[in-house]
Coordinates of C-alpha atoms in Angstrom, one line a residue:
M1 CA 7.5 -16.6 -44.8
D2 CA 6.4 -19.8 -42.3
I3 CA 2.7 -21.1 -44.0
K4 CA 2.0 -23.2 -40.5
S5 CA 0.0 -21.8 -38.2
I6 CA 1.8 -19.9 -34.7
W7 CA 0.3 -23.3 -33.1
Q8 CA 1.8 -25.7 -35.7
A9 CA 5.6 -23.7 -35.4
D10 CA 5.2 -24.1 -31.4
T11 CA 4.2 -27.5 -30.6
A12 CA 5.6 -31.0 -31.4
F13 CA 3.8 -34.4 -31.8
Q14 CA 4.5 -37.9 -31.9
D15 CA 4.1 -39.4 -35.1
F16 CA 0.9 -42.7 -35.1
P17 CA 1.0 -44.8 -37.4
K18 CA -1.2 -45.6 -40.2
L19 CA -4.1 -48.4 -39.9
D20 CA -2.8 -51.7 -42.0
E21 CA -5.6 -53.9 -40.4
S22 CA -8.6 -53.9 -39.9
K23 CA -10.0 -53.5 -35.9
K24 CA -12.8 -53.8 -33.7
T25 CA -14.2 -51.0 -30.9
E26 CA -16.7 -49.7 -28.9
V27 CA -16.5 -46.0 -30.4
C28 CA -14.6 -45.1 -33.6
I29 CA -14.2 -41.1 -34.1
V30 CA -13.0 -40.2 -37.5
G31 CA -11.2 -36.9 -37.3
A32 CA -8.4 -35.5 -34.9
G33 CA -9.0 -32.5 -34.3
L34 CA -10.6 -30.2 -31.0
T35 CA -13.7 -32.7 -30.8
G36 CA -12.1 -35.9 -31.6
I37 CA -9.3 -35.9 -29.3
T38 CA -11.9 -33.9 -26.3
A39 CA -14.8 -36.9 -27.1
A40 CA -11.6 -39.6 -27.0
Y41 CA -9.9 -37.7 -23.9
L42 CA -13.3 -37.7 -22.4
L43 CA -14.7 -41.3 -23.2
S44 CA -11.2 -42.6 -22.4
K45 CA -12.1 -42.0 -19.1
K46 CA -15.1 -44.0 -18.4
G47 CA -13.2 -46.8 -19.6
I48 CA -14.6 -47.1 -23.0
K49 CA -12.3 -48.2 -25.7
V50 CA -11.7 -45.7 -28.4
I51 CA -10.1 -45.9 -31.6
L52 CA -9.4 -42.1 -33.3
I53 CA -8.4 -42.1 -37.0
E54 CA -7.3 -38.9 -38.9
A55 CA -6.7 -38.9 -42.6
D56 CA -3.6 -36.4 -42.3
R57 CA -1.3 -35.7 -39.0
V58 CA -3.6 -35.1 -35.6
L59 CA -4.6 -31.6 -35.5
S60 CA -3.3 -30.7 -38.5
G61 CA -6.5 -29.1 -39.7
V62 CA -9.0 -26.5 -38.5
T63 CA -8.2 -26.2 -35.1
G64 CA -3.9 -26.0 -35.8
H65 CA -5.1 -23.4 -38.0
T66 CA -7.6 -21.4 -35.2
S67 CA -7.3 -17.9 -33.6
A68 CA -7.9 -19.8 -30.5
K69 CA -10.6 -17.4 -28.7
I70 CA -12.4 -18.9 -25.8
T71 CA -16.1 -17.0 -25.8
A72 CA -18.9 -16.9 -25.9
Q73 CA -19.2 -13.3 -28.1
H74 CA -19.7 -14.7 -31.2
G75 CA -20.4 -11.7 -33.2
I76 CA -23.6 -10.3 -33.8
I77 CA -25.6 -13.6 -32.8
Y78 CA -28.0 -13.3 -29.7
S79 CA -29.8 -11.0 -31.5
E80 CA -30.4 -12.4 -34.4
L81 CA -31.2 -16.2 -31.8
I82 CA -33.7 -13.8 -30.2
E83 CA -35.7 -12.8 -34.0
T84 CA -35.4 -16.2 -35.1
M85 CA -35.3 -19.0 -32.2
G86 CA -36.9 -16.8 -29.3
E87 CA -35.3 -15.6 -25.4
K88 CA -35.3 -19.6 -24.3
K89 CA -32.8 -20.9 -26.9
A90 CA -30.8 -17.8 -27.2
K91 CA -30.5 -18.4 -23.4
Q92 CA -29.6 -21.7 -23.5
Y93 CA -26.8 -21.0 -26.5
Y94 CA -25.2 -18.5 -24.3
Q95 CA -25.4 -21.2 -21.4
A96 CA -24.2 -23.8 -23.2
M97 CA -21.2 -21.7 -24.0
Q98 CA -21.2 -20.2 -20.8
E99 CA -20.4 -24.2 -19.7
T100 CA -18.0 -25.5 -21.9
M101 CA -15.6 -22.1 -21.1
H102 CA -16.1 -23.2 -17.1
F103 CA -15.1 -26.8 -18.5
I104 CA -11.5 -25.9 -20.2
K105 CA -10.9 -23.9 -17.5
N106 CA -11.5 -26.3 -14.9
E107 CA -9.8 -29.0 -16.6
I108 CA -6.4 -27.1 -17.7
K109 CA -6.5 -25.7 -13.8
E110 CA -6.7 -29.4 -12.5
N111 CA -4.1 -31.1 -14.8
Q112 CA -2.2 -27.8 -14.8
I113 CA -2.0 -28.2 -18.2
D114 CA 0.8 -25.3 -19.4
C115 CA -1.2 -24.0 -22.4
N116 CA -0.5 -19.9 -22.1
Y117 CA -4.2 -19.7 -20.8
E118 CA -5.1 -16.4 -20.0
E119 CA -8.5 -14.0 -19.0
Q120 CA -9.6 -11.9 -21.2
D121 CA -12.3 -9.4 -22.0
A122 CA -13.8 -9.8 -25.9
F123 CA -14.8 -6.4 -27.5
L124 CA -17.1 -6.6 -30.5
Y125 CA -16.4 -2.8 -32.0
T126 CA -17.8 -1.1 -35.2
N127 CA -15.8 2.0 -37.3
D128 CA -18.9 2.1 -39.2
N129 CA -22.6 3.8 -39.0
A130 CA -24.0 1.9 -40.3
Y131 CA -23.9 -1.1 -38.0
L132 CA -23.9 1.0 -34.8
A133 CA -27.8 0.5 -34.9
Q134 CA -26.8 -3.7 -34.9
L135 CA -24.4 -2.6 -32.1
D136 CA -27.1 -1.6 -29.9
K137 CA -29.5 -3.9 -30.5
E138 CA -26.8 -7.0 -29.8
A139 CA -26.2 -4.6 -26.9
E140 CA -30.2 -4.7 -25.6
A141 CA -30.1 -8.5 -26.6
Y142 CA -27.0 -8.9 -23.3
K143 CA -29.8 -6.9 -21.8
T144 CA -32.8 -9.3 -22.4
L145 CA -30.5 -12.4 -21.8
D146 CA -28.4 -11.3 -18.3
I147 CA -25.3 -11.8 -20.1
P148 CA -22.7 -9.6 -18.7
G149 CA -21.7 -6.6 -21.2
E150 CA -21.5 -3.3 -21.4
L151 CA -21.9 -0.5 -24.1
T152 CA -19.2 1.8 -24.5
S153 CA -17.4 4.4 -26.4
E154 CA -13.9 3.2 -24.7
M155 CA -12.1 0.7 -25.9
P156 CA -8.5 -0.3 -24.2
L157 CA -6.8 -1.1 -27.9
E158 CA -6.0 2.2 -29.8
I159 CA -7.4 1.9 -33.2
P160 CA -10.4 3.5 -35.1
F161 CA -13.6 3.1 -34.0
K162 CA -16.6 4.3 -32.9
K163 CA -18.8 2.1 -30.7
T164 CA -18.1 -0.9 -28.8
L165 CA -19.5 -3.8 -26.9
K166 CA -17.5 -5.6 -23.8
M167 CA -18.3 -8.9 -22.4
T168 CA -16.0 -9.7 -19.5
G169 CA -14.5 -13.0 -18.5
Q170 CA -13.6 -14.4 -21.4
A171 CA -10.2 -15.8 -22.7
Q172 CA -7.7 -17.4 -25.0
F173 CA -5.3 -20.2 -25.3
H174 CA -2.7 -22.2 -26.6
P175 CA -5.3 -24.6 -28.3
L176 CA -2.3 -27.3 -29.3
K177 CA -0.8 -27.2 -25.8
Y178 CA -4.1 -27.9 -24.3
L179 CA -5.2 -30.8 -26.7
Q180 CA -2.0 -31.9 -26.1
F181 CA -2.5 -33.0 -23.3
M182 CA -5.9 -34.9 -24.1
L183 CA -4.6 -36.9 -27.0
E184 CA -1.4 -37.9 -24.4
E185 CA -4.3 -39.1 -21.5
A186 CA -6.4 -40.9 -23.9
V187 CA -3.3 -42.7 -25.3
K188 CA -2.3 -43.7 -21.7
N189 CA -6.3 -44.7 -20.7
G190 CA -6.1 -47.2 -23.9
T191 CA -7.2 -44.9 -27.4
E192 CA -5.6 -46.3 -30.5
V193 CA -4.7 -43.2 -32.1
Y194 CA -4.0 -43.8 -36.6
E195 CA -2.7 -40.6 -38.4
Q196 CA -2.7 -40.8 -42.5
T197 CA -5.7 -43.5 -42.4
V198 CA -8.7 -42.0 -44.6
A199 CA -12.6 -42.9 -43.6
M200 CA -14.3 -43.7 -47.1
K201 CA -17.2 -44.7 -46.3
L202 CA -19.5 -46.5 -43.6
E203 CA -21.0 -50.1 -43.8
Y204 CA -23.6 -51.2 -41.6
N205 CA -23.6 -54.7 -40.7
R206 CA -23.7 -55.8 -36.9
Q207 CA -21.8 -52.9 -36.0
H208 CA -21.4 -50.2 -38.3
T209 CA -17.8 -50.2 -39.9
V210 CA -15.8 -47.6 -41.3
L211 CA -13.9 -48.2 -44.4
T212 CA -10.7 -46.6 -45.2
K213 CA -9.1 -45.9 -48.5
D214 CA -7.0 -48.6 -47.9
K215 CA -9.4 -51.0 -47.6
H216 CA -9.1 -51.7 -44.0
R217 CA -12.2 -51.8 -41.8
V218 CA -13.0 -50.5 -37.9
A219 CA -16.0 -52.1 -36.5
C220 CA -17.7 -49.9 -33.9
D221 CA -20.9 -49.5 -31.8
Y222 CA -21.2 -46.3 -32.2
L223 CA -19.4 -43.4 -34.5
I224 CA -18.9 -39.9 -34.2
A225 CA -17.8 -38.6 -37.3
A226 CA -15.4 -35.3 -35.8
T227 CA -14.8 -34.1 -39.4
Q228 CA -14.8 -30.4 -40.5
F229 CA -17.6 -31.9 -42.4
P230 CA -19.5 -34.9 -42.3
Y231 CA -17.7 -37.9 -44.2
I232 CA -21.0 -39.9 -43.8
D233 CA -23.2 -36.7 -45.3
H234 CA -25.9 -39.5 -47.9
Q235 CA -28.2 -39.7 -44.7
G236 CA -28.4 -36.1 -43.4
L237 CA -27.6 -33.8 -47.1
Y238 CA -25.4 -31.5 -44.6
F239 CA -24.2 -30.2 -47.9
A240 CA -27.4 -28.5 -48.0
K241 CA -27.4 -27.3 -45.4
M242 CA -24.4 -25.5 -44.7
Y243 CA -21.4 -22.7 -46.9
A244 CA -18.7 -23.4 -46.8
E245 CA -16.1 -19.6 -45.7
Q246 CA -12.2 -19.1 -45.7
S247 CA -10.7 -16.6 -43.6
Y248 CA -7.3 -15.9 -43.1
I249 CA -4.5 -14.9 -40.7
V250 CA -1.3 -13.4 -40.3
S251 CA 1.1 -13.2 -37.8
G252 CA 4.4 -11.3 -36.2
K253 CA 6.1 -10.3 -33.8
Y254 CA 5.3 -7.2 -31.5
T255 CA 6.9 -4.6 -30.0
G256 CA 4.7 -2.8 -28.4
K257 CA 3.0 -2.6 -25.1
Y258 CA -0.8 -4.5 -25.5
P259 CA -3.4 -3.1 -23.5
G260 CA -5.2 -6.7 -23.2
G261 CA -8.4 -8.0 -24.9
M262 CA -9.9 -9.9 -27.9
Y263 CA -11.1 -7.8 -30.3
I264 CA -13.2 -8.4 -34.0
N265 CA -15.6 -6.2 -35.6
V266 CA -18.9 -6.4 -36.8
E267 CA -18.2 -5.0 -40.5
N268 CA -16.3 -6.3 -43.5
P269 CA -13.9 -7.0 -43.8
T270 CA -13.8 -8.9 -40.8
R271 CA -10.6 -7.7 -38.1
S272 CA -9.8 -10.2 -35.5
I273 CA -7.1 -9.2 -33.1
R274 CA -5.3 -10.7 -30.3
T275 CA -2.0 -11.8 -28.7
A276 CA -0.6 -15.2 -28.0
T277 CA 3.3 -16.2 -27.0
L278 CA 5.5 -17.9 -28.7
N279 CA 8.3 -20.3 -27.4
N280 CA 6.4 -18.9 -23.7
K281 CA 8.6 -15.6 -24.3
D282 CA 8.0 -13.7 -27.7
T283 CA 4.7 -11.8 -28.0
Y284 CA 2.6 -12.3 -31.4
L285 CA 0.2 -10.4 -32.6
L286 CA -2.6 -12.3 -34.3
I287 CA -4.9 -10.5 -36.8
G288 CA -7.5 -12.4 -38.7
G289 CA -10.0 -11.2 -41.5
E290 CA -11.2 -11.2 -45.2
N291 CA -13.6 -13.5 -45.0
H292 CA -15.3 -15.3 -48.1
R293 CA -17.2 -18.4 -50.1
S294 CA -14.7 -20.7 -50.6
G295 CA -13.8 -20.7 -54.1
E296 CA -15.4 -17.5 -54.7
S297 CA -12.2 -15.3 -54.5
T298 CA -9.4 -14.9 -56.9
G299 CA -7.2 -12.6 -55.0
E300 CA -6.6 -14.5 -52.0
K301 CA -3.1 -13.5 -51.9
L302 CA -4.6 -9.9 -51.4
C303 CA -6.4 -11.1 -48.5
Y304 CA -3.7 -12.1 -46.6
D305 CA -2.2 -8.6 -47.9
N306 CA -4.9 -6.7 -46.7
L307 CA -4.0 -7.8 -43.0
K308 CA -0.2 -7.0 -42.9
A309 CA -1.2 -4.1 -44.5
F310 CA -3.8 -3.6 -41.7
A311 CA -1.0 -4.9 -38.7
K312 CA 1.7 -2.5 -39.2
E313 CA -0.7 0.9 -40.2
Q314 CA -1.9 0.2 -36.9
F315 CA 0.2 -1.6 -34.6
E316 CA 3.6 -1.8 -34.0
I317 CA 4.9 -4.3 -35.8
T318 CA 8.1 -5.2 -38.6
D319 CA 7.8 -8.2 -39.9
I320 CA 5.3 -10.5 -40.6
S321 CA 6.5 -14.3 -39.6
Y322 CA 3.6 -16.3 -40.5
Q323 CA 0.0 -16.3 -42.2
W324 CA -2.4 -18.7 -43.0
S325 CA -5.7 -19.3 -43.8
A326 CA -8.8 -21.4 -42.5
Q327 CA -11.9 -22.9 -43.7
D328 CA -15.2 -23.6 -42.0
F329 CA -19.0 -24.3 -42.0
T330 CA -22.3 -21.9 -41.2
T331 CA -25.5 -24.1 -40.9
L332 CA -28.5 -22.3 -41.5
D333 CA -30.0 -21.1 -38.5
K334 CA -26.2 -20.0 -37.4
M335 CA -25.7 -22.8 -34.8
P336 CA -23.8 -25.8 -34.7
Y337 CA -25.2 -29.4 -36.1
I338 CA -24.4 -31.7 -33.0
G339 CA -25.6 -34.9 -32.3
P340 CA -26.7 -37.6 -33.7
I341 CA -26.8 -37.7 -37.6
T342 CA -30.8 -38.5 -37.8
D343 CA -33.5 -39.3 -35.4
D344 CA -33.5 -42.9 -36.5
D345 CA -29.3 -43.8 -35.9
P346 CA -28.4 -42.3 -32.7
S347 CA -25.1 -44.4 -32.7
I348 CA -23.8 -42.4 -35.4
F349 CA -22.5 -38.6 -34.5
I350 CA -21.9 -35.4 -36.2
A351 CA -20.0 -32.1 -35.4
T352 CA -20.2 -29.3 -37.6
G353 CA -21.1 -26.0 -38.8
Y354 CA -18.9 -24.2 -35.8
R355 CA -19.1 -20.6 -37.6
K356 CA -15.1 -20.5 -36.7
W357 CA -16.0 -20.7 -33.3
G358 CA -14.5 -24.0 -33.1
M359 CA -13.1 -23.8 -29.3
T360 CA -15.9 -23.4 -27.4
N361 CA -18.6 -24.8 -30.3
G362 CA -16.0 -28.1 -30.8
T363 CA -15.8 -28.6 -26.6
L364 CA -19.0 -28.8 -26.8
A365 CA -19.7 -31.2 -28.7
A366 CA -17.1 -33.5 -27.5
N367 CA -19.3 -33.4 -24.2
I368 CA -22.6 -33.6 -25.3
I369 CA -21.8 -36.8 -27.8
A370 CA -19.7 -38.1 -24.4
D371 CA -22.4 -38.1 -22.4
S372 CA -25.0 -39.2 -24.9
I373 CA -22.5 -42.3 -25.3
A374 CA -21.3 -43.1 -21.8
E375 CA -23.8 -41.9 -19.6
K376 CA -26.6 -43.3 -21.8
D377 CA -28.5 -39.6 -20.5
E378 CA -30.2 -36.8 -22.1
N379 CA -27.7 -33.8 -22.2
P380 CA -29.8 -30.8 -21.8
Y381 CA -28.5 -29.7 -24.9
N382 CA -29.2 -32.4 -27.5
E383 CA -32.3 -30.5 -28.6
L384 CA -31.2 -27.4 -29.0
F385 CA -28.4 -28.4 -31.4
S386 CA -29.9 -31.5 -32.9
P387 CA -28.9 -32.0 -36.4
A388 CA -32.4 -33.0 -37.7
R389 CA -34.0 -29.6 -36.4
F390 CA -35.4 -27.8 -39.2
A391 CA -37.9 -25.0 -37.2
S392 CA -37.6 -21.3 -38.1
K393 CA -38.9 -19.6 -41.5
P394 CA -35.1 -18.6 -41.7
M395 CA -33.9 -21.9 -41.7
L396 CA -36.5 -22.6 -44.8
K397 CA -35.3 -19.6 -46.2
N398 CA -31.4 -19.9 -45.9
L399 CA -32.1 -23.8 -47.2
F400 CA -33.5 -21.7 -50.7
K401 CA -31.3 -19.0 -51.2
F402 CA -28.2 -21.3 -50.1
N403 CA -28.7 -23.3 -52.6
M404 CA -29.7 -20.8 -55.3
E405 CA -26.3 -19.9 -55.1
V406 CA -25.0 -22.9 -55.0
A407 CA -27.0 -23.5 -58.4
A408 CA -25.8 -20.5 -59.7
E409 CA -21.9 -21.4 -59.1
L410 CA -22.5 -25.0 -60.8
L411 CA -23.6 -22.9 -64.3
K412 CA -21.6 -20.7 -63.5
G413 CA -18.6 -23.1 -63.6
K414 CA -19.9 -24.6 -66.7
L415 CA -20.6 -21.6 -68.9
D416 CA -17.0 -19.6 -68.6
F417 CA -15.1 -19.0 -70.9
I418 CA -11.6 -20.7 -71.0
P419 CA -9.0 -18.5 -72.9
P420 CA -7.2 -20.8 -74.7
G421 CA -3.1 -21.0 -75.3
T422 CA -1.9 -19.8 -71.3
I423 CA 0.3 -22.5 -70.0
D424 CA 3.1 -21.7 -72.0
D425 CA 3.4 -18.4 -69.7
L426 CA 2.7 -20.4 -66.6
E427 CA 5.0 -19.5 -64.4
I428 CA 6.6 -21.6 -61.6
N429 CA 4.3 -21.5 -58.7
E430 CA 1.7 -20.7 -60.4
A431 CA -1.9 -22.0 -62.2
V432 CA -4.2 -21.6 -64.3
I433 CA -7.6 -22.4 -65.7
T434 CA -7.3 -23.3 -69.7
R435 CA -8.6 -26.5 -72.1
V436 CA -7.0 -29.7 -72.4
K437 CA -8.3 -31.6 -75.1
G438 CA -11.6 -29.5 -75.1
S439 CA -12.3 -29.4 -71.3
R440 CA -11.5 -27.4 -69.0
A441 CA -8.4 -28.3 -67.1
G442 CA -6.3 -26.7 -63.9
V443 CA -2.8 -26.2 -64.4
Y444 CA -0.1 -25.7 -61.5
K445 CA 3.5 -25.5 -62.7
D446 CA 5.6 -26.8 -58.9
M447 CA 8.8 -25.7 -57.8
E448 CA 10.4 -28.5 -60.4
E449 CA 8.5 -26.8 -63.1
K450 CA 6.6 -30.6 -63.4
L451 CA 3.4 -29.7 -64.4
H452 CA 0.1 -31.2 -63.0
V453 CA -2.9 -31.1 -65.2
L454 CA -6.2 -31.8 -63.4
D455 CA -9.9 -32.1 -64.2
T456 CA -11.7 -29.2 -62.8
T457 CA -14.6 -30.6 -61.9
C458 CA -15.3 -31.3 -58.2
T459 CA -15.7 -35.2 -57.5
H460 CA -18.7 -34.2 -54.9
L461 CA -21.5 -32.8 -57.0
G462 CA -20.2 -31.6 -60.2
C463 CA -19.3 -27.9 -60.0
E464 CA -16.1 -26.4 -61.1
V465 CA -13.2 -25.7 -58.3
N466 CA -11.2 -22.5 -58.7
W467 CA -7.7 -22.1 -58.1
N468 CA -6.3 -20.4 -54.3
G469 CA -3.2 -18.9 -55.2
A470 CA -2.3 -18.1 -51.8
D471 CA -2.9 -21.7 -50.4
K472 CA -2.3 -23.7 -53.5
T473 CA -4.7 -25.4 -54.0
W474 CA -8.4 -26.0 -55.6
D475 CA -11.5 -25.1 -53.9
C476 CA -15.0 -25.6 -54.8
P477 CA -17.5 -22.5 -54.3
C478 CA -20.4 -25.0 -54.3
H479 CA -19.8 -27.0 -51.3
G480 CA -16.5 -26.4 -50.0
S481 CA -14.6 -29.2 -51.4
R482 CA -10.7 -28.5 -51.5
Y483 CA -7.6 -30.3 -53.4
H484 CA -4.3 -30.3 -52.9
Y485 CA -2.8 -28.8 -56.1
D486 CA -2.0 -32.2 -57.3
G487 CA -5.3 -33.4 -56.9
E488 CA -5.7 -35.1 -53.7
V489 CA -8.5 -34.3 -51.4
L490 CA -7.5 -31.8 -48.4
A491 CA -11.5 -31.5 -46.6
G492 CA -14.7 -33.2 -47.9
P493 CA -17.7 -33.1 -48.8
A494 CA -15.8 -34.6 -51.7
K495 CA -13.6 -38.2 -51.0
E496 CA -12.4 -38.9 -54.3
P497 CA -9.4 -36.6 -56.2
L498 CA -9.7 -34.8 -58.7
R499 CA -8.9 -36.8 -62.5
K500 CA -5.4 -36.5 -63.8
L501 CA -5.5 -35.3 -67.4
S502 CA -2.4 -35.4 -69.9
L503 CA -1.0 -32.8 -72.2
D504 CA 0.3 -35.6 -74.4
E505 CA -2.0 -36.1 -77.3

């Protein structure tokens, strides 16, 4: 079983060096995913000097683990936006997605990018009577906002369902092949790219200065934090305004006749369905879903097993070749935060909270931020997606709800009874939470039978991490920080690794 995503298995990127000296630039972008690379591409075309730094390899994060649907159909969203923000802003949201989809399509066409771009209809469906009213309400929202759609009891894909809401003229593609072109163009235009370069904090001098883990500095006029979670969070407290969710995808070669379309249900557990072409010849089926709050599940392997069972039950698929997971953040009002981190500092930008719809939201973010830097003009969507917004009662309600859940997790982690003496029974490639010298500890046995012993206290705000047995990571249920089994940070908001412990007396 390949733990890479199907996109990563089908795309090879050049290696970029690690930053080994201090630099100056006009724009520093932290995070080489879809948003960071697209922003670098757009800015470099304007002749703006850009340095793009990535903590790991380019496109190794969320973008490399997406389902890659280019769509404005983001689940049950438009009826909610009308209720919480009004028709005008709900309409703006849809228009922003439409313009972003057109941008992607035009870039592919004009530059003849070979990225398996296919226009497809998108379907929201349900097989649960309890959700029929929600689907009806979403269909009414489509009519109110003049969104082309059709509520029907017919669907091309022959799987159990009761009703579906179709949105025409959507698309799917190979995200890494698309971004490979943009990255190469940005480099041709003078963008400097550095991998294995971890941004730790922002210093304020005459210019903004990004301090890396290796103590090198990148001085810049503008900073774009295009990481999944803003690594510079002290100003906006975004860890309190979002929650992290984990989702899963399995994929295998498909030998049946696929009728076309992209599908996602509205009930739980989620089932997302689309096809993809690997090596420009073989058709693979992608089945996603099994969402849960990061760090809260004790059955990540079961999530994969459930998706595999669904794939084999509903489709002509005999073998699952790939499986992968992704984490993404949801904001207080389900719309991303895009723009200046605070009203007081218009030269530091963040882009986060894509709610698993990163192809459109991430591309939109790159365009909004690039417009602000290069054109010095007001983008029409600045106010709608402003990170400083906080205007609705639901946002206040969700702020309270999110942080009460965090407080509960913090307390639970400190009070949980940890059974002692289980390390001796630990199998290879497994982990256990136990006590070491009186402290809560996580112990993992690797393939060479070496034990990795860690303090399970998250280095962000002190919650206790839990073991993710499918991805072999330590995940924080409070704010979504993720750590490698050896304790190194994989995803923020944490910046420091988990503390290593010793079993020796």
